[in-house]
Amino acid sequence: MIHSLFVINHLGDIFLEKHWKSVISRSVCDYFFEAREKAVDPENVPPVLQTPHHYLISIYRGKLFFLSVIQTEVPPLFVIEFLHRVADTFQDYFGECSESVISDNVVIVYELLEEMLDNGFPLATESNVLKEMIRPPNILRSVVNTLTGTTVSAEIQGVIEACVKLSGMPDLTMSFMNPRLLDDVSFHPCVRFRRWESERVLSFIPPDGNFTLMTYHISSQNLVAIPVYVKQSISFFEAGSCGRLDITIGPKQTMGKTVEDLKVTVHMPKAVLNANLTASQGNYTYDFTTKLLVWDIGKLNPQKLPNLRGSLSMQTGVPNPEENPSLNIDLKIQQLAISGLKVSRLDMYGETYKPFKGVKYVTKAGKFQVRT
C-alpha cells in the first residue's frame, strides 16, 4: 500500500524519508510542492494528488507535512487515518511532534515506522503495543541537545559476534525486530543465505566458541544517529601571541544510556607552544613535541556537561594557522546499538535441553571527527 513516506517542514525541506519496498526519488515530491505554492494556507493543500505514476496523500500536523507515496489505488481516508496515527505516536513518544524532536530521536522514529508498517501495510499502530517492543526515550528534556553544524558524512560498521558453547548439533534461528535496516551484509559460512533472502532470518548450525556471525554496513546518513553533540570554539588572535579554546560535550541520541570512555583528541597547529586550560570534568594533557591535546573525560554526566576552556600560548613571529584543528571523539555506550538493530528472538531446534541465551549491545566510535 504505502510505498514511501516523506516528512517535510514548513519551509519545504524534506528532513526525513522512509521507503518500504524500493527507494523512490525525492523528485516525486515536486508535484506536492507545486500544489503547496498554489495553496493560500498549508491546510488548503489538497490531501490527495495524482501524478503519472503515483498517488500522493498527505496530512498537515504541527507545521509538518506527512506525505505518503502510493502506487496502487487505495481508500484515501485509510491512508490519511494511518498518517494521523503516525503523528499521534510521535506525539505520545516524544511529547511533541516537531522537526527538532523527530531529528533528535531519528533511531526510534525509524524503529516505530518499521513496526507500524510491514512491507507497506499497517501492522502495529496501537501505542501500548508499540511501547512493549520499543521503549520511549527517557533522557531528561532539560538537557540541551542541539547539534551545532551539519553532518558531512556518517556511516555505521556493525558486527554480530557470537559465543557458542552448546553440545550436540543445535540448529539456531535468530530474528530481528527491524531487519530491513540491513542491506550491505556479510555472513559466516554456517548461515543459510537463501533463508535470509526470503525471510530475513539467520538460520545456522554454529561452530563451537567465538566467531563473527555477521557484519553489516549502514551508509544512509539519515539512519545514522549521532550520540553526542559538540560545541567548540578555537580562535587565534591576530594581535599578541595567544588563542582561546572552549569545548563542551553533551548527550544527543543515547536512549538514556551512559556514554563511557569519552575522550577528545586535538592535533594543534605547530605554532601552539602550550595550553593553559581548565577541565570541569576529567583531565587533559598537552604534548609540546607532538602538539597533541588529549582530554580524557570518562563517563559523561548529562546533569553537568563537561567543559574544557582556557588560553593557548602561541609562538611569536609566526603567522596564525590558516585553519582551525579538528576534534576527534572516542566513546563507548553499553547496551545500545546506534544502528537501531535489535534481536527479536533466538530459538534452538534439534536438541532437547534449554540453553542460556543473552544479547549484549555495544556502540563504539570509529572515526568521529568534528571540524571547527
mmCIF file of C-alpha atoms in Angstrom:
data_model
loop_
_atom_site.group_PDB
_atom_site.id
_atom_site.type_symbol
_atom_site.label_atom_id
_atom_site.label_comp_id
_atom_site.label_asym_id
_atom_site.label_seq_id
_atom_site.Cartn_x
_atom_site.Cartn_y
_atom_site.Cartn_z
ATOM 1 C CA MET A 1 0.000 0.000 0.000
ATOM 2 C CA ILE A 2 2.272 2.830 1.225
ATOM 3 C CA HIS A 3 5.481 2.740 -0.742
ATOM 4 C CA SER A 4 7.360 5.680 0.798
ATOM 5 C CA LEU A 5 6.906 8.382 3.417
ATOM 6 C CA PHE A 6 8.409 11.878 3.368
ATOM 7 C CA VAL A 7 8.245 14.312 6.289
ATOM 8 C CA ILE A 8 8.522 17.946 5.150
ATOM 9 C CA ASN A 9 8.898 21.068 7.292
ATOM 10 C CA HIS A 10 7.097 24.386 6.763
ATOM 11 C CA LEU A 11 9.995 25.667 4.620
ATOM 12 C CA GLY A 12 9.565 22.821 2.152
ATOM 13 C CA ASP A 13 12.653 20.858 3.234
ATOM 14 C CA ILE A 14 12.486 17.061 3.342
ATOM 15 C CA PHE A 15 14.233 16.168 6.597
ATOM 16 C CA LEU A 16 13.150 12.532 6.903
ATOM 17 C CA GLU A 17 12.177 9.820 4.453
ATOM 18 C CA LYS A 18 11.354 6.131 4.750
ATOM 19 C CA HIS A 19 10.997 3.585 1.956
ATOM 20 C CA TRP A 20 9.477 0.135 2.399
ATOM 21 C CA LYS A 21 9.949 -1.531 -0.968
ATOM 22 C CA SER A 22 12.396 0.401 -3.122
ATOM 23 C CA VAL A 23 13.735 3.924 -2.972
ATOM 24 C CA ILE A 24 11.558 6.486 -4.741
ATOM 25 C CA SER A 25 13.334 9.666 -5.775
ATOM 26 C CA ARG A 26 12.551 12.856 -3.904
ATOM 27 C CA SER A 27 11.608 14.384 -7.228
ATOM 28 C CA VAL A 28 8.159 12.816 -6.827
ATOM 29 C CA CYS A 29 7.539 15.484 -4.165
ATOM 30 C CA ASP A 30 7.759 18.207 -6.837
ATOM 31 C CA TYR A 31 4.068 17.656 -7.608
ATOM 32 C CA PHE A 32 3.301 18.283 -3.948
ATOM 33 C CA PHE A 33 5.476 21.403 -3.844
ATOM 34 C CA GLU A 34 3.605 22.818 -6.855
ATOM 35 C CA ALA A 35 0.290 22.303 -5.063
ATOM 36 C CA ARG A 36 1.754 23.849 -1.900
ATOM 37 C CA GLU A 37 2.715 27.011 -3.787
ATOM 38 C CA LYS A 38 -0.790 27.365 -5.223
ATOM 39 C CA ALA A 39 -2.468 26.931 -1.823
ATOM 40 C CA VAL A 40 -3.112 30.032 0.292
ATOM 41 C CA ASP A 41 -2.517 28.203 3.571
ATOM 42 C CA PRO A 42 -0.828 24.864 4.340
ATOM 43 C CA GLU A 43 -4.191 23.465 5.441
ATOM 44 C CA ASN A 44 -5.546 24.129 1.936
ATOM 45 C CA VAL A 45 -3.134 21.797 0.150
ATOM 46 C CA PRO A 46 -5.204 19.018 -1.481
ATOM 47 C CA PRO A 47 -4.741 15.868 0.623
ATOM 48 C CA VAL A 48 -4.767 13.638 -2.478
ATOM 49 C CA LEU A 49 -2.722 14.357 -5.589
ATOM 50 C CA GLN A 50 -2.477 12.194 -8.694
ATOM 51 C CA THR A 51 0.771 12.001 -10.653
ATOM 52 C CA PRO A 52 1.538 9.996 -13.812
ATOM 53 C CA HIS A 53 2.799 7.020 -11.789
ATOM 54 C CA HIS A 54 1.843 7.598 -8.144
ATOM 55 C CA TYR A 55 -0.755 8.970 -5.771
ATOM 56 C CA LEU A 56 0.437 11.444 -3.153
ATOM 57 C CA ILE A 57 -1.615 11.502 0.068
ATOM 58 C CA SER A 58 -0.671 13.938 2.807
ATOM 59 C CA ILE A 59 -1.693 15.488 6.123
ATOM 60 C CA TYR A 60 -0.535 18.677 7.865
ATOM 61 C CA ARG A 61 0.285 18.359 11.571
ATOM 62 C CA GLY A 62 2.290 20.683 13.799
ATOM 63 C CA LYS A 63 3.788 22.679 10.889
ATOM 64 C CA LEU A 64 4.859 19.414 9.273
ATOM 65 C CA PHE A 65 3.598 17.629 6.168
ATOM 66 C CA PHE A 66 3.455 13.828 6.276
ATOM 67 C CA LEU A 67 3.490 12.838 2.609
ATOM 68 C CA SER A 68 2.924 9.220 1.561
ATOM 69 C CA VAL A 69 3.578 7.813 -1.895
ATOM 70 C CA ILE A 70 1.109 5.196 -3.162
ATOM 71 C CA GLN A 71 1.489 3.174 -6.362
ATOM 72 C CA THR A 72 -1.926 1.498 -6.430
ATOM 73 C CA GLU A 73 -5.439 2.733 -5.759
ATOM 74 C CA VAL A 74 -6.379 2.571 -2.082
ATOM 75 C CA PRO A 75 -9.073 4.318 0.006
ATOM 76 C CA PRO A 76 -7.533 7.766 0.723
ATOM 77 C CA LEU A 77 -9.193 8.028 4.134
ATOM 78 C CA PHE A 78 -7.484 4.805 5.165
ATOM 79 C CA VAL A 79 -4.053 6.296 4.397
ATOM 80 C CA ILE A 80 -4.926 9.651 5.982
ATOM 81 C CA GLU A 81 -6.009 7.895 9.178
ATOM 82 C CA PHE A 82 -2.730 5.986 9.261
ATOM 83 C CA LEU A 83 -0.677 9.175 8.787
ATOM 84 C CA HIS A 84 -2.515 10.777 11.705
ATOM 85 C CA ARG A 85 -1.751 7.666 13.749
ATOM 86 C CA VAL A 86 1.964 8.092 12.940
ATOM 87 C CA ALA A 87 1.869 11.729 14.097
ATOM 88 C CA ASP A 88 -0.065 10.734 17.237
ATOM 89 C CA THR A 89 2.545 8.076 18.027
ATOM 90 C CA PHE A 90 5.388 10.607 17.722
ATOM 91 C CA GLN A 91 3.428 12.953 19.983
ATOM 92 C CA ASP A 92 2.929 10.192 22.541
ATOM 93 C CA TYR A 93 6.555 9.016 22.468
ATOM 94 C CA PHE A 94 8.365 12.362 22.425
ATOM 95 C CA GLY A 95 5.888 14.800 23.969
ATOM 96 C CA GLU A 96 5.548 16.770 20.749
ATOM 97 C CA CYS A 97 5.605 16.211 17.024
ATOM 98 C CA SER A 98 8.121 18.697 15.612
ATOM 99 C CA GLU A 99 11.111 18.677 13.283
ATOM 100 C CA SER A 100 13.651 19.108 16.078
ATOM 101 C CA VAL A 101 12.198 16.302 18.209
ATOM 102 C CA ILE A 102 11.941 13.899 15.266
ATOM 103 C CA SER A 103 15.531 14.672 14.212
ATOM 104 C CA ASP A 104 16.798 14.194 17.768
ATOM 105 C CA ASN A 105 15.124 10.765 18.038
ATOM 106 C CA VAL A 106 15.667 9.531 14.494
ATOM 107 C CA VAL A 107 16.625 5.962 15.513
ATOM 108 C CA ILE A 108 13.413 5.455 17.486
ATOM 109 C CA VAL A 109 11.427 7.090 14.665
ATOM 110 C CA TYR A 110 12.721 4.560 12.136
ATOM 111 C CA GLU A 111 12.085 1.700 14.556
ATOM 112 C CA LEU A 112 8.486 2.862 15.011
ATOM 113 C CA LEU A 113 7.923 3.137 11.268
ATOM 114 C CA GLU A 114 9.333 -0.363 10.784
ATOM 115 C CA GLU A 115 6.856 -1.773 13.294
ATOM 116 C CA MET A 116 3.871 0.294 12.178
ATOM 117 C CA LEU A 117 4.154 -0.792 8.552
ATOM 118 C CA ASP A 118 5.069 -4.226 7.245
ATOM 119 C CA ASN A 119 6.040 -4.112 3.587
ATOM 120 C CA GLY A 120 3.886 -1.002 3.229
ATOM 121 C CA PHE A 121 0.796 -2.319 5.073
ATOM 122 C CA PRO A 122 -0.248 -1.217 8.591
ATOM 123 C CA LEU A 123 0.836 -3.684 11.251
ATOM 124 C CA ALA A 124 1.194 -2.391 14.833
ATOM 125 C CA THR A 125 -0.402 1.022 15.284
ATOM 126 C CA GLU A 126 -1.522 0.953 18.916
ATOM 127 C CA SER A 127 0.727 2.927 21.237
ATOM 128 C CA ASN A 128 0.590 0.406 24.094
ATOM 129 C CA VAL A 129 1.618 -2.409 21.740
ATOM 130 C CA LEU A 130 4.491 -0.372 20.308
ATOM 131 C CA LYS A 131 5.805 0.511 23.755
ATOM 132 C CA GLU A 132 6.153 -3.183 24.567
ATOM 133 C CA MET A 133 8.519 -3.530 21.604
ATOM 134 C CA ILE A 134 10.224 -0.117 21.510
ATOM 135 C CA ARG A 135 10.965 1.768 24.709
ATOM 136 C CA PRO A 136 10.271 5.513 24.635
ATOM 137 C CA PRO A 137 13.275 7.785 25.237
ATOM 138 C CA ASN A 138 13.859 8.734 28.856
ATOM 139 C CA ILE A 139 16.514 11.435 28.514
ATOM 140 C CA LEU A 140 15.692 14.490 30.611
ATOM 141 C CA ARG A 141 14.238 17.141 28.334
ATOM 142 C CA SER A 142 16.174 19.825 30.179
ATOM 143 C CA VAL A 143 19.347 18.531 28.562
ATOM 144 C CA VAL A 144 20.440 20.697 25.696
ATOM 145 C CA ASN A 145 20.562 18.511 22.612
ATOM 146 C CA THR A 146 21.213 20.825 19.727
ATOM 147 C CA LEU A 147 23.889 19.658 17.344
ATOM 148 C CA THR A 148 25.948 22.542 16.070
ATOM 149 C CA GLY A 149 26.788 22.418 12.391
ATOM 150 C CA THR A 150 25.772 19.722 9.936
ATOM 151 C CA THR A 151 26.746 16.104 9.415
ATOM 152 C CA VAL A 152 29.085 15.883 6.423
ATOM 153 C CA SER A 153 29.121 12.087 6.259
ATOM 154 C CA ALA A 154 28.153 9.275 8.596
ATOM 155 C CA GLU A 155 28.064 5.513 8.388
ATOM 156 C CA ILE A 156 27.888 2.502 10.680
ATOM 157 C CA GLN A 157 30.087 -0.583 10.526
ATOM 158 C CA GLY A 158 28.338 -3.205 12.615
ATOM 159 C CA VAL A 159 29.245 -6.732 13.649
ATOM 160 C CA ILE A 160 27.470 -9.570 15.456
ATOM 161 C CA GLU A 161 29.964 -11.593 17.482
ATOM 162 C CA ALA A 162 28.744 -14.949 18.753
ATOM 163 C CA CYS A 163 29.968 -17.060 21.651
ATOM 164 C CA VAL A 164 28.513 -20.565 21.415
ATOM 165 C CA LYS A 165 29.096 -23.363 23.909
ATOM 166 C CA LEU A 166 26.429 -25.934 23.100
ATOM 167 C CA SER A 167 26.590 -29.711 22.960
ATOM 168 C CA GLY A 168 25.255 -31.795 20.103
ATOM 169 C CA MET A 169 24.180 -30.299 16.765
ATOM 170 C CA PRO A 170 21.829 -27.434 17.640
ATOM 171 C CA ASP A 171 20.089 -25.626 14.798
ATOM 172 C CA LEU A 172 19.682 -21.939 15.682
ATOM 173 C CA THR A 173 17.375 -19.289 14.279
ATOM 174 C CA MET A 174 17.887 -15.585 15.030
ATOM 175 C CA SER A 175 15.338 -12.966 14.030
ATOM 176 C CA PHE A 176 15.455 -9.176 14.296
ATOM 177 C CA MET A 177 12.824 -6.573 15.115
ATOM 178 C CA ASN A 178 13.906 -4.399 12.190
ATOM 179 C CA PRO A 179 15.830 -6.486 9.624
ATOM 180 C CA ARG A 180 15.126 -4.028 6.802
ATOM 181 C CA LEU A 181 17.845 -1.804 8.234
ATOM 182 C CA LEU A 182 20.321 -4.347 6.894
ATOM 183 C CA ASP A 183 21.263 -4.057 3.230
ATOM 184 C CA ASP A 184 25.030 -4.459 2.935
ATOM 185 C CA VAL A 185 25.696 -7.652 4.909
ATOM 186 C CA SER A 186 28.273 -10.435 5.061
ATOM 187 C CA PHE A 187 27.740 -13.781 6.812
ATOM 188 C CA HIS A 188 29.706 -16.589 8.410
ATOM 189 C CA PRO A 189 29.744 -19.671 6.134
ATOM 190 C CA CYS A 190 27.403 -21.503 8.531
ATOM 191 C CA VAL A 191 24.499 -19.124 7.745
ATOM 192 C CA ARG A 192 21.864 -20.327 5.242
ATOM 193 C CA PHE A 193 21.793 -17.410 2.833
ATOM 194 C CA ARG A 194 18.646 -18.441 0.974
ATOM 195 C CA ARG A 195 16.549 -18.269 4.111
ATOM 196 C CA TRP A 196 17.934 -14.824 4.864
ATOM 197 C CA GLU A 197 16.982 -13.670 1.371
ATOM 198 C CA SER A 198 13.435 -14.964 1.678
ATOM 199 C CA GLU A 199 12.602 -14.386 5.354
ATOM 200 C CA ARG A 200 15.278 -12.005 6.717
ATOM 201 C CA VAL A 201 16.075 -14.620 9.381
ATOM 202 C CA LEU A 202 19.501 -16.003 10.307
ATOM 203 C CA SER A 203 19.368 -19.805 10.287
ATOM 204 C CA PHE A 204 22.586 -21.682 11.084
ATOM 205 C CA ILE A 205 24.305 -24.585 12.830
ATOM 206 C CA PRO A 206 27.015 -22.767 14.781
ATOM 207 C CA PRO A 207 30.625 -23.799 15.297
ATOM 208 C CA ASP A 208 31.919 -24.001 18.849
ATOM 209 C CA GLY A 209 33.494 -20.990 20.535
ATOM 210 C CA ASN A 210 33.735 -17.390 19.393
ATOM 211 C CA PHE A 211 33.114 -16.369 15.798
ATOM 212 C CA THR A 212 31.764 -13.478 13.735
ATOM 213 C CA LEU A 213 28.224 -14.377 12.720
ATOM 214 C CA MET A 214 27.544 -11.328 10.555
ATOM 215 C CA THR A 215 28.906 -7.921 9.608
ATOM 216 C CA TYR A 216 26.803 -5.094 8.219
ATOM 217 C CA HIS A 217 27.217 -1.587 6.877
ATOM 218 C CA ILE A 218 24.710 1.270 7.047
ATOM 219 C CA SER A 219 25.739 4.249 4.947
ATOM 220 C CA SER A 220 22.436 6.115 4.677
ATOM 221 C CA GLN A 221 23.107 9.337 6.579
ATOM 222 C CA ASN A 222 19.537 9.759 7.785
ATOM 223 C CA LEU A 223 19.752 6.375 9.538
ATOM 224 C CA VAL A 224 22.905 7.195 11.473
ATOM 225 C CA ALA A 225 22.167 8.775 14.858
ATOM 226 C CA ILE A 226 24.968 10.907 16.311
ATOM 227 C CA PRO A 227 25.095 10.000 20.045
ATOM 228 C CA VAL A 228 26.699 13.227 21.323
ATOM 229 C CA TYR A 229 26.872 16.854 20.289
ATOM 230 C CA VAL A 230 29.940 19.083 20.496
ATOM 231 C CA LYS A 231 30.044 22.847 20.899
ATOM 232 C CA GLN A 232 33.507 24.176 20.228
ATOM 233 C CA SER A 233 35.291 27.466 19.713
ATOM 234 C CA ILE A 234 39.014 27.625 18.894
ATOM 235 C CA SER A 235 40.363 31.029 17.930
ATOM 236 C CA PHE A 236 43.808 32.503 17.325
ATOM 237 C CA PHE A 237 44.131 36.259 17.811
ATOM 238 C CA GLU A 238 45.861 38.449 15.248
ATOM 239 C CA ALA A 239 47.341 40.756 17.895
ATOM 240 C CA GLY A 240 49.541 39.126 20.508
ATOM 241 C CA SER A 241 50.699 35.554 20.850
ATOM 242 C CA CYS A 242 47.714 33.760 22.302
ATOM 243 C CA GLY A 243 44.477 31.992 21.472
ATOM 244 C CA ARG A 244 41.322 30.699 23.150
ATOM 245 C CA LEU A 245 39.747 27.257 23.348
ATOM 246 C CA ASP A 246 36.274 26.323 24.608
ATOM 247 C CA ILE A 247 34.765 22.833 24.172
ATOM 248 C CA THR A 248 31.524 21.426 25.621
ATOM 249 C CA ILE A 249 30.113 17.928 25.019
ATOM 250 C CA GLY A 250 26.609 16.666 25.794
ATOM 251 C CA PRO A 251 24.412 13.625 25.067
ATOM 252 C CA LYS A 252 22.207 13.737 21.986
ATOM 253 C CA GLN A 253 20.764 10.347 20.975
ATOM 254 C CA THR A 254 21.853 7.873 23.638
ATOM 255 C CA MET A 255 18.397 6.444 24.517
ATOM 256 C CA GLY A 256 19.125 7.175 28.173
ATOM 257 C CA LYS A 257 22.316 5.079 28.171
ATOM 258 C CA THR A 258 25.578 6.332 29.696
ATOM 259 C CA VAL A 259 28.390 7.448 27.415
ATOM 260 C CA GLU A 260 31.655 5.936 28.700
ATOM 261 C CA ASP A 261 35.357 6.197 27.863
ATOM 262 C CA LEU A 262 34.722 9.628 26.360
ATOM 263 C CA LYS A 263 37.897 11.252 25.054
ATOM 264 C CA VAL A 264 38.631 14.276 22.872
ATOM 265 C CA THR A 265 41.874 14.488 20.890
ATOM 266 C CA VAL A 266 43.019 17.658 19.108
ATOM 267 C CA HIS A 267 46.108 17.927 16.876
ATOM 268 C CA MET A 268 47.134 21.527 17.498
ATOM 269 C CA PRO A 269 48.980 23.658 14.919
ATOM 270 C CA LYS A 270 52.772 23.821 15.210
ATOM 271 C CA ALA A 271 52.598 27.443 16.441
ATOM 272 C CA VAL A 272 50.856 26.425 19.690
ATOM 273 C CA LEU A 273 53.502 26.247 22.420
ATOM 274 C CA ASN A 274 51.378 25.452 25.454
ATOM 275 C CA ALA A 275 47.792 25.175 26.706
ATOM 276 C CA ASN A 276 46.584 26.645 29.987
ATOM 277 C CA LEU A 277 43.140 25.078 30.329
ATOM 278 C CA THR A 278 40.577 24.173 32.963
ATOM 279 C CA ALA A 279 38.532 20.972 32.707
ATOM 280 C CA SER A 280 35.234 20.796 34.588
ATOM 281 C CA GLN A 281 35.366 17.014 34.267
ATOM 282 C CA GLY A 282 38.239 14.632 33.592
ATOM 283 C CA ASN A 283 41.869 15.539 32.908
ATOM 284 C CA TYR A 284 43.757 16.946 29.956
ATOM 285 C CA THR A 285 47.361 16.704 28.748
ATOM 286 C CA TYR A 286 49.237 18.661 26.092
ATOM 287 C CA ASP A 287 52.365 17.239 24.489
ATOM 288 C CA PHE A 288 54.608 20.071 23.307
ATOM 289 C CA THR A 289 56.551 17.773 20.966
ATOM 290 C CA THR A 290 53.637 16.143 19.141
ATOM 291 C CA LYS A 291 51.262 19.137 19.594
ATOM 292 C CA LEU A 292 48.633 16.683 20.795
ATOM 293 C CA LEU A 293 45.915 17.812 23.225
ATOM 294 C CA VAL A 294 44.083 14.912 24.898
ATOM 295 C CA TRP A 295 41.041 15.484 27.130
ATOM 296 C CA ASP A 296 40.108 12.268 28.951
ATOM 297 C CA ILE A 297 36.549 12.761 30.257
ATOM 298 C CA GLY A 298 35.462 9.234 31.193
ATOM 299 C CA LYS A 299 31.725 8.942 31.867
ATOM 300 C CA LEU A 300 29.512 11.700 30.513
ATOM 301 C CA ASN A 301 27.328 13.299 33.174
ATOM 302 C CA PRO A 302 24.224 14.783 31.450
ATOM 303 C CA GLN A 303 23.382 16.805 34.569
ATOM 304 C CA LYS A 304 26.674 18.691 34.433
ATOM 305 C CA LEU A 305 28.086 18.844 30.920
ATOM 306 C CA PRO A 306 31.899 18.590 30.715
ATOM 307 C CA ASN A 307 33.671 21.723 29.558
ATOM 308 C CA LEU A 308 37.291 22.471 28.664
ATOM 309 C CA ARG A 309 38.314 26.089 28.279
ATOM 310 C CA GLY A 310 41.310 28.354 28.599
ATOM 311 C CA SER A 311 44.122 30.080 26.727
ATOM 312 C CA LEU A 312 46.666 28.883 24.185
ATOM 313 C CA SER A 313 50.232 30.190 24.117
ATOM 314 C CA MET A 314 51.432 30.895 20.576
ATOM 315 C CA GLN A 315 54.893 31.209 19.079
ATOM 316 C CA THR A 316 55.727 34.856 18.328
ATOM 317 C CA GLY A 317 56.623 35.973 14.832
ATOM 318 C CA VAL A 318 54.762 33.063 13.228
ATOM 319 C CA PRO A 319 51.610 33.606 11.116
ATOM 320 C CA ASN A 320 48.356 32.394 12.643
ATOM 321 C CA PRO A 321 47.140 28.975 11.445
ATOM 322 C CA GLU A 322 45.006 29.184 8.307
ATOM 323 C CA GLU A 323 42.572 26.520 9.562
ATOM 324 C CA ASN A 324 41.336 25.504 12.976
ATOM 325 C CA PRO A 325 42.170 21.966 14.085
ATOM 326 C CA SER A 326 39.597 19.171 14.034
ATOM 327 C CA LEU A 327 38.390 17.308 17.112
ATOM 328 C CA ASN A 328 38.488 13.500 17.219
ATOM 329 C CA ILE A 329 35.987 11.883 19.586
ATOM 330 C CA ASP A 330 36.279 8.447 21.181
ATOM 331 C CA LEU A 331 33.380 6.943 23.133
ATOM 332 C CA LYS A 332 31.606 3.746 24.113
ATOM 333 C CA ILE A 333 27.954 3.128 25.016
ATOM 334 C CA GLN A 334 26.932 -0.154 26.624
ATOM 335 C CA GLN A 335 23.590 -1.827 25.828
ATOM 336 C CA LEU A 336 22.927 0.394 22.811
ATOM 337 C CA ALA A 337 23.187 -0.366 19.105
ATOM 338 C CA ILE A 338 23.232 3.049 17.472
ATOM 339 C CA SER A 339 22.168 1.419 14.198
ATOM 340 C CA GLY A 340 18.791 0.612 15.753
ATOM 341 C CA LEU A 341 19.252 -3.114 15.082
ATOM 342 C CA LYS A 342 17.673 -5.298 17.769
ATOM 343 C CA VAL A 343 17.490 -9.066 18.213
ATOM 344 C CA SER A 344 13.872 -10.155 18.458
ATOM 345 C CA ARG A 345 14.394 -13.787 19.432
ATOM 346 C CA LEU A 346 16.823 -16.682 19.287
ATOM 347 C CA ASP A 347 15.399 -20.192 19.001
ATOM 348 C CA MET A 348 17.123 -23.575 19.117
ATOM 349 C CA TYR A 349 15.979 -26.744 17.361
ATOM 350 C CA GLY A 350 17.342 -30.288 17.231
ATOM 351 C CA GLU A 351 18.236 -30.541 20.938
ATOM 352 C CA THR A 352 16.018 -31.046 23.994
ATOM 353 C CA TYR A 353 17.955 -29.136 26.676
ATOM 354 C CA LYS A 354 17.258 -25.479 27.489
ATOM 355 C CA PRO A 355 20.238 -23.230 26.710
ATOM 356 C CA PHE A 356 21.204 -19.921 28.325
ATOM 357 C CA LYS A 357 20.696 -17.045 25.883
ATOM 358 C CA GLY A 358 21.904 -13.470 26.206
ATOM 359 C CA VAL A 359 22.389 -10.429 23.987
ATOM 360 C CA LYS A 360 24.745 -7.538 24.664
ATOM 361 C CA TYR A 361 24.845 -4.324 22.617
ATOM 362 C CA VAL A 362 27.879 -2.029 22.412
ATOM 363 C CA THR A 363 28.387 1.178 20.437
ATOM 364 C CA LYS A 364 31.940 2.387 19.835
ATOM 365 C CA ALA A 365 33.143 5.433 17.951
ATOM 366 C CA GLY A 366 35.184 4.660 14.870
ATOM 367 C CA LYS A 367 36.382 7.835 13.151
ATOM 368 C CA PHE A 368 34.268 10.511 14.802
ATOM 369 C CA GLN A 369 35.627 13.872 13.715
ATOM 370 C CA VAL A 370 34.247 17.347 14.453
ATOM 371 C CA ARG A 371 35.508 20.166 12.258
ATOM 372 C CA THR A 372 35.836 23.557 13.908
#
